[in-house]
Amino acid sequence: MMEALVCHPLDTIKVRMQLSRRGRQPGLAKRGFIRTGIEIARKETPLGLYKGLGAVMTGIVPKMAIRFSSFEWYKTLLADRQTGVVSGKATFLAGLAAGVTEAVLVVTPMEVIKIRLQAQFHSMADPLDIPKYRNAAHALYTVVKEEGFGAVYRGVSLTALRQGSNQAVNFTAYSYFKEWLHRWQPQLEGQGLPSYQTTLIGLVSGAMGPLSNAPIDTIKTRLQKTPATPGTSAWTRITMISSDMFRQEGFHAFYKGITPRIMRVAPGQAVTFTVYEFLKTKLEKSGPALITGERYEE
């Protein structure tokens, strides 16, 4: 919840930048993330930066619970049967599977609703400016009523690909950084890393995911923003969106919003890993040992 409250404005700016088509309009300069944020706050009040927060708050707790519990479970399944050691390849696959699991169960419906709310250009200071979607619950009801239940799973393949690649890179990088720090500091053998080190490696590993899959995220945002065209398959729409972006806005359009996305995801992962490691250590000391795929678990 704290991650969402602190970082959500950057996500709103990212979505607006990904949806922007200023690059194809002559005479209009492209906006950076700071200018985009200022424009949202000026025209829609600072609360406009928190559009879609309800959808995120509803989904972020089960998302994180599913992410870490499924990651540990997949890691156990992929561990070496003889030694119990989890290889780098197994960690990558466990992260990939955990990302796909969270995408299917929680992230896709949450993001469809969030993006619909974030894409509305209404002023929250004007009571007469009534938006189509009033809040997360109303947006969910309206989308399902007008477009069917399948609409909340629009872009699930791209979301699964994004979340899977995100968590595969994220968990693999974090695990390697953690291992290197333990080798560098042998005095910490059998102990957890200091919180500042966990925060630092969580920040770095969190930034690597968005850099690896920015085009997927941009296409997904545009796909989920608008209702589907009857008789058009998801793959056809993905192909049309991609070709249209490249033809009219250039290759750089696939990386729109990358700066606020990294600024949103990296600190969020730093907070998440720090809190996770802290609580995991406390729970392991206060209760029965947790079963993991690793023989040695601090």
CSV table of N, CA and C in Angstrom, one decimal, residues 77-217:
chain,number,residue,atom,x,y,z
A,77,LEU,N,9.8,-26.5,-6.6
A,77,LEU,CA,9.6,-27.5,-7.6
A,77,LEU,C,10.8,-27.7,-8.5
A,78,LEU,N,11.5,-26.6,-8.8
A,78,LEU,CA,12.6,-26.6,-9.8
A,78,LEU,C,14.0,-26.8,-9.1
A,79,ALA,N,14.0,-27.0,-7.8
A,79,ALA,CA,15.3,-27.2,-7.1
A,79,ALA,C,15.8,-28.6,-7.4
A,80,ASP,N,17.1,-28.7,-7.4
A,80,ASP,CA,17.8,-30.0,-7.6
A,80,ASP,C,17.3,-31.0,-6.6
A,81,ARG,N,16.8,-32.2,-7.1
A,81,ARG,CA,16.2,-33.2,-6.2
A,81,ARG,C,17.2,-33.8,-5.2
A,82,GLN,N,18.5,-33.8,-5.6
A,82,GLN,CA,19.5,-34.4,-4.7
A,82,GLN,C,20.0,-33.4,-3.7
A,83,THR,N,20.4,-32.2,-4.1
A,83,THR,CA,21.1,-31.2,-3.2
A,83,THR,C,20.1,-30.2,-2.7
A,84,GLY,N,19.0,-30.0,-3.3
A,84,GLY,CA,18.1,-28.9,-2.9
A,84,GLY,C,18.5,-27.5,-3.4
A,85,VAL,N,19.6,-27.4,-4.1
A,85,VAL,CA,20.1,-26.2,-4.6
A,85,VAL,C,19.3,-25.6,-5.8
A,86,VAL,N,19.0,-24.3,-5.7
A,86,VAL,CA,18.3,-23.7,-6.8
A,86,VAL,C,19.3,-23.0,-7.7
A,87,SER,N,19.4,-23.4,-9.0
A,87,SER,CA,20.3,-22.8,-9.9
A,87,SER,C,19.8,-21.5,-10.4
A,88,GLY,N,20.6,-20.7,-11.2
A,88,GLY,CA,20.2,-19.5,-11.7
A,88,GLY,C,19.1,-19.7,-12.8
A,89,LYS,N,19.2,-20.7,-13.6
A,89,LYS,CA,18.2,-21.0,-14.6
A,89,LYS,C,16.9,-21.3,-13.9
A,90,ALA,N,16.9,-22.1,-12.8
A,90,ALA,CA,15.7,-22.4,-12.0
A,90,ALA,C,15.1,-21.1,-11.4
A,91,THR,N,15.9,-20.2,-10.9
A,91,THR,CA,15.4,-19.0,-10.4
A,91,THR,C,14.7,-18.1,-11.5
A,92,PHE,N,15.3,-18.1,-12.7
A,92,PHE,CA,14.8,-17.4,-13.8
A,92,PHE,C,13.4,-17.9,-14.2
A,93,LEU,N,13.3,-19.3,-14.3
A,93,LEU,CA,12.0,-19.9,-14.6
A,93,LEU,C,11.0,-19.7,-13.5
A,94,ALA,N,11.4,-19.8,-12.3
A,94,ALA,CA,10.5,-19.6,-11.2
A,94,ALA,C,9.9,-18.2,-11.2
A,95,GLY,N,10.8,-17.2,-11.5
A,95,GLY,CA,10.3,-15.8,-11.6
A,95,GLY,C,9.4,-15.6,-12.7
A,96,LEU,N,9.7,-16.2,-13.9
A,96,LEU,CA,8.9,-16.2,-15.1
A,96,LEU,C,7.5,-16.7,-14.8
A,97,ALA,N,7.4,-17.9,-14.1
A,97,ALA,CA,6.2,-18.5,-13.8
A,97,ALA,C,5.4,-17.7,-12.8
A,98,ALA,N,6.1,-17.1,-11.8
A,98,ALA,CA,5.4,-16.3,-10.8
A,98,ALA,C,4.8,-15.1,-11.4
A,99,GLY,N,5.5,-14.5,-12.4
A,99,GLY,CA,5.0,-13.3,-13.1
A,99,GLY,C,3.8,-13.6,-13.9
A,100,VAL,N,3.8,-14.7,-14.6
A,100,VAL,CA,2.6,-15.1,-15.4
A,100,VAL,C,1.4,-15.4,-14.5
A,101,THR,N,1.7,-16.1,-13.4
A,101,THR,CA,0.6,-16.4,-12.4
A,101,THR,C,-0.1,-15.2,-11.9
A,102,GLU,N,0.7,-14.2,-11.5
A,102,GLU,CA,0.1,-12.9,-10.9
A,102,GLU,C,-0.6,-12.2,-12.0
A,103,ALA,N,-0.1,-12.2,-13.3
A,103,ALA,CA,-0.7,-11.5,-14.4
A,103,ALA,C,-2.1,-12.1,-14.7
A,104,VAL,N,-2.2,-13.4,-14.6
A,104,VAL,CA,-3.5,-14.0,-15.0
A,104,VAL,C,-4.5,-13.8,-13.8
A,105,LEU,N,-4.1,-14.0,-12.6
A,105,LEU,CA,-5.0,-14.0,-11.5
A,105,LEU,C,-5.4,-12.6,-11.0
A,106,VAL,N,-4.5,-11.6,-11.1
A,106,VAL,CA,-4.7,-10.3,-10.5
A,106,VAL,C,-4.4,-9.1,-11.5
A,107,VAL,N,-3.2,-9.1,-12.1
A,107,VAL,CA,-2.7,-7.9,-12.7
A,107,VAL,C,-3.5,-7.4,-13.9
A,108,THR,N,-3.9,-8.4,-14.8
A,108,THR,CA,-4.6,-7.9,-16.0
A,108,THR,C,-5.9,-7.2,-15.7
A,109,PRO,N,-6.9,-7.8,-14.9
A,109,PRO,CA,-8.1,-7.0,-14.6
A,109,PRO,C,-7.8,-5.7,-13.9
A,110,MET,N,-6.9,-5.7,-13.0
A,110,MET,CA,-6.5,-4.5,-12.3
A,110,MET,C,-6.0,-3.4,-13.2
A,111,GLU,N,-5.2,-3.8,-14.2
A,111,GLU,CA,-4.6,-2.8,-15.1
A,111,GLU,C,-5.6,-2.3,-16.1
A,112,VAL,N,-6.5,-3.1,-16.6
A,112,VAL,CA,-7.5,-2.7,-17.5
A,112,VAL,C,-8.3,-1.5,-16.9
A,113,ILE,N,-8.8,-1.8,-15.6
A,113,ILE,CA,-9.6,-0.8,-14.9
A,113,ILE,C,-8.7,0.5,-14.6
A,114,LYS,N,-7.5,0.3,-14.2
A,114,LYS,CA,-6.6,1.4,-13.8
A,114,LYS,C,-6.3,2.3,-15.0
A,115,ILE,N,-6.1,1.7,-16.2
A,115,ILE,CA,-5.7,2.4,-17.4
A,115,ILE,C,-7.0,3.2,-17.9
A,116,ARG,N,-8.2,2.6,-17.8
A,116,ARG,CA,-9.4,3.3,-18.2
A,116,ARG,C,-9.6,4.6,-17.3
A,117,LEU,N,-9.3,4.5,-16.0
A,117,LEU,CA,-9.4,5.6,-15.1
A,117,LEU,C,-8.3,6.6,-15.4
A,118,GLN,N,-7.1,6.2,-15.6
A,118,GLN,CA,-6.0,7.1,-15.8
A,118,GLN,C,-6.1,7.8,-17.2
A,119,ALA,N,-6.7,7.2,-18.1
A,119,ALA,CA,-6.8,7.8,-19.5
A,119,ALA,C,-7.9,8.9,-19.6
A,120,GLN,N,-8.7,9.1,-18.5
A,120,GLN,CA,-9.7,10.1,-18.6
A,120,GLN,C,-9.2,11.5,-18.3
A,121,PHE,N,-9.4,12.4,-19.2
A,121,PHE,CA,-8.9,13.8,-19.1
A,121,PHE,C,-9.9,14.7,-18.4
A,122,HIS,N,-10.5,14.3,-17.4
A,122,HIS,CA,-11.5,15.2,-16.7
A,122,HIS,C,-10.8,15.9,-15.5
A,123,SER,N,-11.4,17.1,-15.2
A,123,SER,CA,-10.8,17.8,-14.0
A,123,SER,C,-11.6,17.3,-12.7
A,124,MET,N,-10.8,17.0,-11.7
A,124,MET,CA,-11.4,16.5,-10.5
A,124,MET,C,-11.9,17.7,-9.6
A,125,ALA,N,-11.5,18.9,-10.1
A,125,ALA,CA,-11.9,20.1,-9.3
A,125,ALA,C,-13.3,20.6,-9.7
A,126,ASP,N,-13.8,20.2,-10.9
A,126,ASP,CA,-15.0,20.7,-11.5
A,126,ASP,C,-16.1,19.7,-11.2
A,127,PRO,N,-17.1,19.9,-10.3
A,127,PRO,CA,-18.1,18.9,-10.1
A,127,PRO,C,-19.0,18.7,-11.3
A,128,LEU,N,-19.1,19.6,-12.3
A,128,LEU,CA,-19.9,19.4,-13.5
A,128,LEU,C,-19.2,18.6,-14.5
A,129,ASP,N,-17.9,18.4,-14.4
A,129,ASP,CA,-17.1,17.6,-15.3
A,129,ASP,C,-17.2,16.1,-14.9
A,130,ILE,N,-18.3,15.4,-15.3
A,130,ILE,CA,-18.5,14.1,-14.8
A,130,ILE,C,-17.9,13.1,-15.8
A,131,PRO,N,-16.9,12.3,-15.3
A,131,PRO,CA,-16.3,11.3,-16.2
A,131,PRO,C,-17.1,10.1,-16.5
A,132,LYS,N,-16.7,9.3,-17.4
A,132,LYS,CA,-17.5,8.1,-17.8
A,132,LYS,C,-17.3,7.1,-16.6
A,133,TYR,N,-16.1,7.0,-16.1
A,133,TYR,CA,-15.8,6.0,-15.0
A,133,TYR,C,-15.6,6.8,-13.7
A,134,ARG,N,-16.4,6.7,-12.7
A,134,ARG,CA,-16.4,7.5,-11.5
A,134,ARG,C,-15.3,6.9,-10.5
A,135,ASN,N,-15.2,5.7,-10.4
A,135,ASN,CA,-14.2,5.0,-9.5
A,135,ASN,C,-13.9,3.6,-10.1
A,136,ALA,N,-13.1,2.9,-9.3
A,136,ALA,CA,-12.7,1.6,-9.8
A,136,ALA,C,-13.9,0.6,-9.9
A,137,ALA,N,-14.7,0.6,-8.9
A,137,ALA,CA,-15.9,-0.3,-8.9
A,137,ALA,C,-16.8,0.0,-10.1
A,138,HIS,N,-17.1,1.3,-10.3
A,138,HIS,CA,-18.0,1.8,-11.3
A,138,HIS,C,-17.3,1.5,-12.7
A,139,ALA,N,-16.0,1.6,-12.8
A,139,ALA,CA,-15.3,1.3,-14.1
A,139,ALA,C,-15.5,-0.2,-14.4
A,140,LEU,N,-15.3,-1.0,-13.4
A,140,LEU,CA,-15.4,-2.5,-13.6
A,140,LEU,C,-16.8,-2.8,-14.0
A,141,TYR,N,-17.8,-2.2,-13.4
A,141,TYR,CA,-19.2,-2.5,-13.7
A,141,TYR,C,-19.5,-2.1,-15.1
A,142,THR,N,-19.1,-0.9,-15.5
A,142,THR,CA,-19.3,-0.3,-16.8
A,142,THR,C,-18.7,-1.1,-17.9
A,143,VAL,N,-17.4,-1.4,-17.7
A,143,VAL,CA,-16.7,-2.2,-18.7
A,143,VAL,C,-17.3,-3.6,-19.0
A,144,VAL,N,-17.6,-4.3,-17.9
A,144,VAL,CA,-18.3,-5.6,-18.0
A,144,VAL,C,-19.7,-5.5,-18.7
A,145,LYS,N,-20.4,-4.4,-18.3
A,145,LYS,CA,-21.8,-4.2,-18.8
A,145,LYS,C,-21.7,-3.9,-20.3
A,146,GLU,N,-20.8,-3.0,-20.7
A,146,GLU,CA,-20.8,-2.6,-22.1
A,146,GLU,C,-20.0,-3.5,-23.0
A,147,GLU,N,-18.9,-4.1,-22.5
A,147,GLU,CA,-18.0,-4.9,-23.4
A,147,GLU,C,-17.9,-6.4,-23.0
A,148,GLY,N,-18.6,-6.8,-21.9
A,148,GLY,CA,-18.5,-8.2,-21.6
A,148,GLY,C,-17.4,-8.5,-20.6
A,149,PHE,N,-17.5,-9.6,-19.9
A,149,PHE,CA,-16.5,-9.9,-18.9
A,149,PHE,C,-15.1,-10.1,-19.5
A,150,GLY,N,-15.0,-10.6,-20.7
A,150,GLY,CA,-13.8,-10.8,-21.4
A,150,GLY,C,-12.9,-9.6,-21.5
A,151,ALA,N,-13.6,-8.4,-21.5
A,151,ALA,CA,-12.9,-7.1,-21.6
A,151,ALA,C,-11.9,-6.9,-20.5
A,152,VAL,N,-12.1,-7.4,-19.3
A,152,VAL,CA,-11.2,-7.1,-18.2
A,152,VAL,C,-9.9,-8.0,-18.3
A,153,TYR,N,-10.0,-8.9,-19.3
A,153,TYR,CA,-8.8,-9.8,-19.6
A,153,TYR,C,-8.2,-9.4,-20.9
A,154,ARG,N,-8.5,-8.2,-21.4
A,154,ARG,CA,-7.9,-7.8,-22.7
A,154,ARG,C,-6.4,-7.5,-22.5
A,155,GLY,N,-5.6,-8.0,-23.3
A,155,GLY,CA,-4.2,-7.9,-23.2
A,155,GLY,C,-3.5,-8.8,-22.2
A,156,VAL,N,-4.2,-9.9,-21.9
A,156,VAL,CA,-3.7,-10.8,-20.9
A,156,VAL,C,-2.4,-11.5,-21.3
A,157,SER,N,-2.3,-11.7,-22.6
A,157,SER,CA,-1.0,-12.4,-23.1
A,157,SER,C,0.1,-11.4,-23.0
A,158,LEU,N,-0.1,-10.1,-23.4
A,158,LEU,CA,1.0,-9.1,-23.2
A,158,LEU,C,1.3,-8.9,-21.8
A,159,THR,N,0.3,-8.8,-20.9
A,159,THR,CA,0.5,-8.6,-19.5
A,159,THR,C,1.3,-9.8,-18.9
A,160,ALA,N,0.9,-11.0,-19.3
A,160,ALA,CA,1.7,-12.2,-18.8
A,160,ALA,C,3.1,-12.1,-19.2
A,161,LEU,N,3.3,-11.7,-20.5
A,161,LEU,CA,4.7,-11.6,-21.0
A,161,LEU,C,5.5,-10.6,-20.3
A,162,ARG,N,4.8,-9.4,-20.1
A,162,ARG,CA,5.5,-8.4,-19.3
A,162,ARG,C,5.8,-8.7,-17.9
A,163,GLN,N,4.8,-9.2,-17.2
A,163,GLN,CA,5.0,-9.6,-15.8
A,163,GLN,C,6.0,-10.8,-15.7
A,164,GLY,N,5.9,-11.8,-16.6
A,164,GLY,CA,6.8,-12.9,-16.5
A,164,GLY,C,8.2,-12.5,-16.7
A,165,SER,N,8.5,-11.7,-17.8
A,165,SER,CA,9.9,-11.2,-18.1
A,165,SER,C,10.4,-10.3,-16.9
A,166,ASN,N,9.4,-9.5,-16.4
A,166,ASN,CA,9.8,-8.6,-15.3
A,166,ASN,C,10.3,-9.4,-14.1
A,167,GLN,N,9.5,-10.4,-13.7
A,167,GLN,CA,9.9,-11.1,-12.5
A,167,GLN,C,11.0,-12.1,-12.7
A,168,ALA,N,11.1,-12.6,-13.9
A,168,ALA,CA,12.3,-13.5,-14.2
A,168,ALA,C,13.6,-12.7,-14.1
A,169,VAL,N,13.6,-11.5,-14.7
A,169,VAL,CA,14.8,-10.7,-14.6
A,169,VAL,C,15.0,-10.1,-13.2
A,170,ASN,N,13.9,-9.7,-12.6
A,170,ASN,CA,14.0,-9.1,-11.3
A,170,ASN,C,14.5,-10.1,-10.2
A,171,PHE,N,13.9,-11.3,-10.1
A,171,PHE,CA,14.3,-12.3,-9.1
A,171,PHE,C,15.7,-12.8,-9.4
A,172,THR,N,16.0,-13.0,-10.7
A,172,THR,CA,17.3,-13.6,-11.0
A,172,THR,C,18.4,-12.6,-10.6
A,173,ALA,N,18.3,-11.3,-11.0
A,173,ALA,CA,19.2,-10.3,-10.7
A,173,ALA,C,19.4,-10.1,-9.2
A,174,TYR,N,18.2,-10.1,-8.5
A,174,TYR,CA,18.2,-9.9,-7.1
A,174,TYR,C,19.0,-11.1,-6.4
A,175,SER,N,18.7,-12.3,-6.8
A,175,SER,CA,19.4,-13.5,-6.2
A,175,SER,C,20.9,-13.4,-6.4
A,176,TYR,N,21.3,-13.1,-7.7
A,176,TYR,CA,22.8,-13.0,-7.9
A,176,TYR,C,23.4,-11.9,-7.1
A,177,PHE,N,22.8,-10.7,-7.1
A,177,PHE,CA,23.3,-9.6,-6.3
A,177,PHE,C,23.4,-10.0,-4.8
A,178,LYS,N,22.4,-10.7,-4.3
A,178,LYS,CA,22.4,-11.1,-2.9
A,178,LYS,C,23.5,-12.1,-2.6
A,179,GLU,N,23.7,-13.0,-3.6
A,179,GLU,CA,24.8,-14.0,-3.4
A,179,GLU,C,26.2,-13.4,-3.4
A,180,TRP,N,26.4,-12.4,-4.4
A,180,TRP,CA,27.6,-11.7,-4.4
A,180,TRP,C,27.9,-10.9,-3.1
A,181,LEU,N,26.9,-10.3,-2.6
A,181,LEU,CA,27.1,-9.5,-1.4
A,181,LEU,C,27.5,-10.4,-0.2
A,182,HIS,N,26.9,-11.6,-0.2
A,182,HIS,CA,27.2,-12.6,0.9
A,182,HIS,C,28.7,-13.1,0.8
A,183,ARG,N,29.1,-13.3,-0.5
A,183,ARG,CA,30.5,-13.7,-0.7
A,183,ARG,C,31.5,-12.6,-0.4
A,184,TRP,N,31.1,-11.3,-0.7
A,184,TRP,CA,31.9,-10.2,-0.4
A,184,TRP,C,32.0,-9.9,1.1
A,185,GLN,N,31.0,-10.3,1.9
A,185,GLN,CA,30.9,-10.1,3.3
A,185,GLN,C,30.7,-11.4,4.0
A,186,PRO,N,31.8,-12.2,4.1
A,186,PRO,CA,31.7,-13.6,4.7
A,186,PRO,C,31.3,-13.5,6.2
A,187,GLN,N,31.4,-12.4,6.8
A,187,GLN,CA,31.0,-12.3,8.2
A,187,GLN,C,29.5,-12.3,8.4
A,188,LEU,N,28.8,-12.2,7.3
A,188,LEU,CA,27.3,-12.2,7.3
A,188,LEU,C,26.8,-13.6,7.0
A,189,GLU,N,27.7,-14.6,7.0
A,189,GLU,CA,27.3,-16.0,6.7
A,189,GLU,C,26.2,-16.5,7.6
A,190,GLY,N,25.1,-16.9,7.1
A,190,GLY,CA,24.0,-17.4,7.9
A,190,GLY,C,23.1,-16.3,8.5
A,191,GLN,N,23.3,-15.1,8.0
A,191,GLN,CA,22.5,-13.9,8.4
A,191,GLN,C,21.9,-13.2,7.2
A,192,GLY,N,20.9,-12.4,7.5
A,192,GLY,CA,20.4,-11.6,6.4
A,192,GLY,C,21.3,-10.4,6.1
A,193,LEU,N,21.1,-9.8,4.9
A,193,LEU,CA,21.9,-8.6,4.6
A,193,LEU,C,21.3,-7.4,5.3
A,194,PRO,N,22.1,-6.4,5.6
A,194,PRO,CA,21.6,-5.1,6.2
A,194,PRO,C,20.5,-4.6,5.3
A,195,SER,N,19.6,-3.9,5.9
A,195,SER,CA,18.4,-3.4,5.1
A,195,SER,C,18.8,-2.4,4.0
A,196,TYR,N,19.9,-1.6,4.2
A,196,TYR,CA,20.3,-0.7,3.1
A,196,TYR,C,20.8,-1.4,1.9
A,197,GLN,N,21.5,-2.6,2.1
A,197,GLN,CA,21.9,-3.3,1.0
A,197,GLN,C,20.8,-4.0,0.3
A,198,THR,N,19.8,-4.5,1.0
A,198,THR,CA,18.6,-5.1,0.4
A,198,THR,C,17.9,-4.1,-0.5
A,199,THR,N,17.8,-2.9,0.1
A,199,THR,CA,17.1,-1.8,-0.6
A,199,THR,C,17.9,-1.4,-1.9
A,200,LEU,N,19.2,-1.4,-1.9
A,200,LEU,CA,20.0,-1.0,-3.0
A,200,LEU,C,19.9,-2.1,-4.1
A,201,ILE,N,20.0,-3.4,-3.8
A,201,ILE,CA,20.0,-4.4,-4.8
A,201,ILE,C,18.5,-4.5,-5.3
A,202,GLY,N,17.6,-4.3,-4.5
A,202,GLY,CA,16.2,-4.3,-4.9
A,202,GLY,C,15.9,-3.2,-5.9
A,203,LEU,N,16.5,-2.0,-5.7
A,203,LEU,CA,16.4,-0.9,-6.6
A,203,LEU,C,17.0,-1.2,-8.0
A,204,VAL,N,18.2,-1.7,-8.0
A,204,VAL,CA,18.9,-2.0,-9.2
A,204,VAL,C,18.2,-3.1,-10.0
A,205,SER,N,17.8,-4.2,-9.3
A,205,SER,CA,17.1,-5.3,-10.0
A,205,SER,C,15.7,-4.9,-10.5
A,206,GLY,N,15.1,-4.0,-9.7
A,206,GLY,CA,13.8,-3.5,-10.1
A,206,GLY,C,13.8,-2.7,-11.4
A,207,ALA,N,14.9,-2.0,-11.6
A,207,ALA,CA,15.1,-1.2,-12.9
A,207,ALA,C,15.3,-2.0,-14.1
A,208,MET,N,15.9,-3.2,-13.9
A,208,MET,CA,16.3,-4.0,-15.1
A,208,MET,C,15.1,-4.6,-15.8
A,209,GLY,N,14.0,-4.9,-15.1
A,209,GLY,CA,12.8,-5.4,-15.7
A,209,GLY,C,12.2,-4.5,-16.8
A,210,PRO,N,11.8,-3.2,-16.4
A,210,PRO,CA,11.3,-2.3,-17.3
A,210,PRO,C,12.2,-2.0,-18.5
A,211,LEU,N,13.5,-2.0,-18.3
A,211,LEU,CA,14.4,-1.8,-19.5
A,211,LEU,C,14.3,-3.0,-20.5
A,212,SER,N,14.0,-4.2,-20.0
A,212,SER,CA,13.9,-5.3,-20.8
A,212,SER,C,12.6,-5.5,-21.6
A,213,ASN,N,11.6,-4.8,-21.2
A,213,ASN,CA,10.3,-5.1,-21.9
A,213,ASN,C,9.4,-3.9,-22.1
A,214,ALA,N,10.0,-2.7,-22.2
A,214,ALA,CA,9.3,-1.4,-22.4
A,214,ALA,C,8.3,-1.5,-23.6
A,215,PRO,N,8.7,-2.0,-24.8
A,215,PRO,CA,7.8,-2.0,-25.9
A,215,PRO,C,6.5,-2.8,-25.6
A,216,ILE,N,6.7,-3.9,-24.9
A,216,ILE,CA,5.5,-4.8,-24.5
A,216,ILE,C,4.6,-4.0,-23.7
A,217,ASP,N,5.1,-3.2,-22.7
A,217,ASP,CA,4.2,-2.5,-21.8
A,217,ASP,C,3.5,-1.4,-22.6
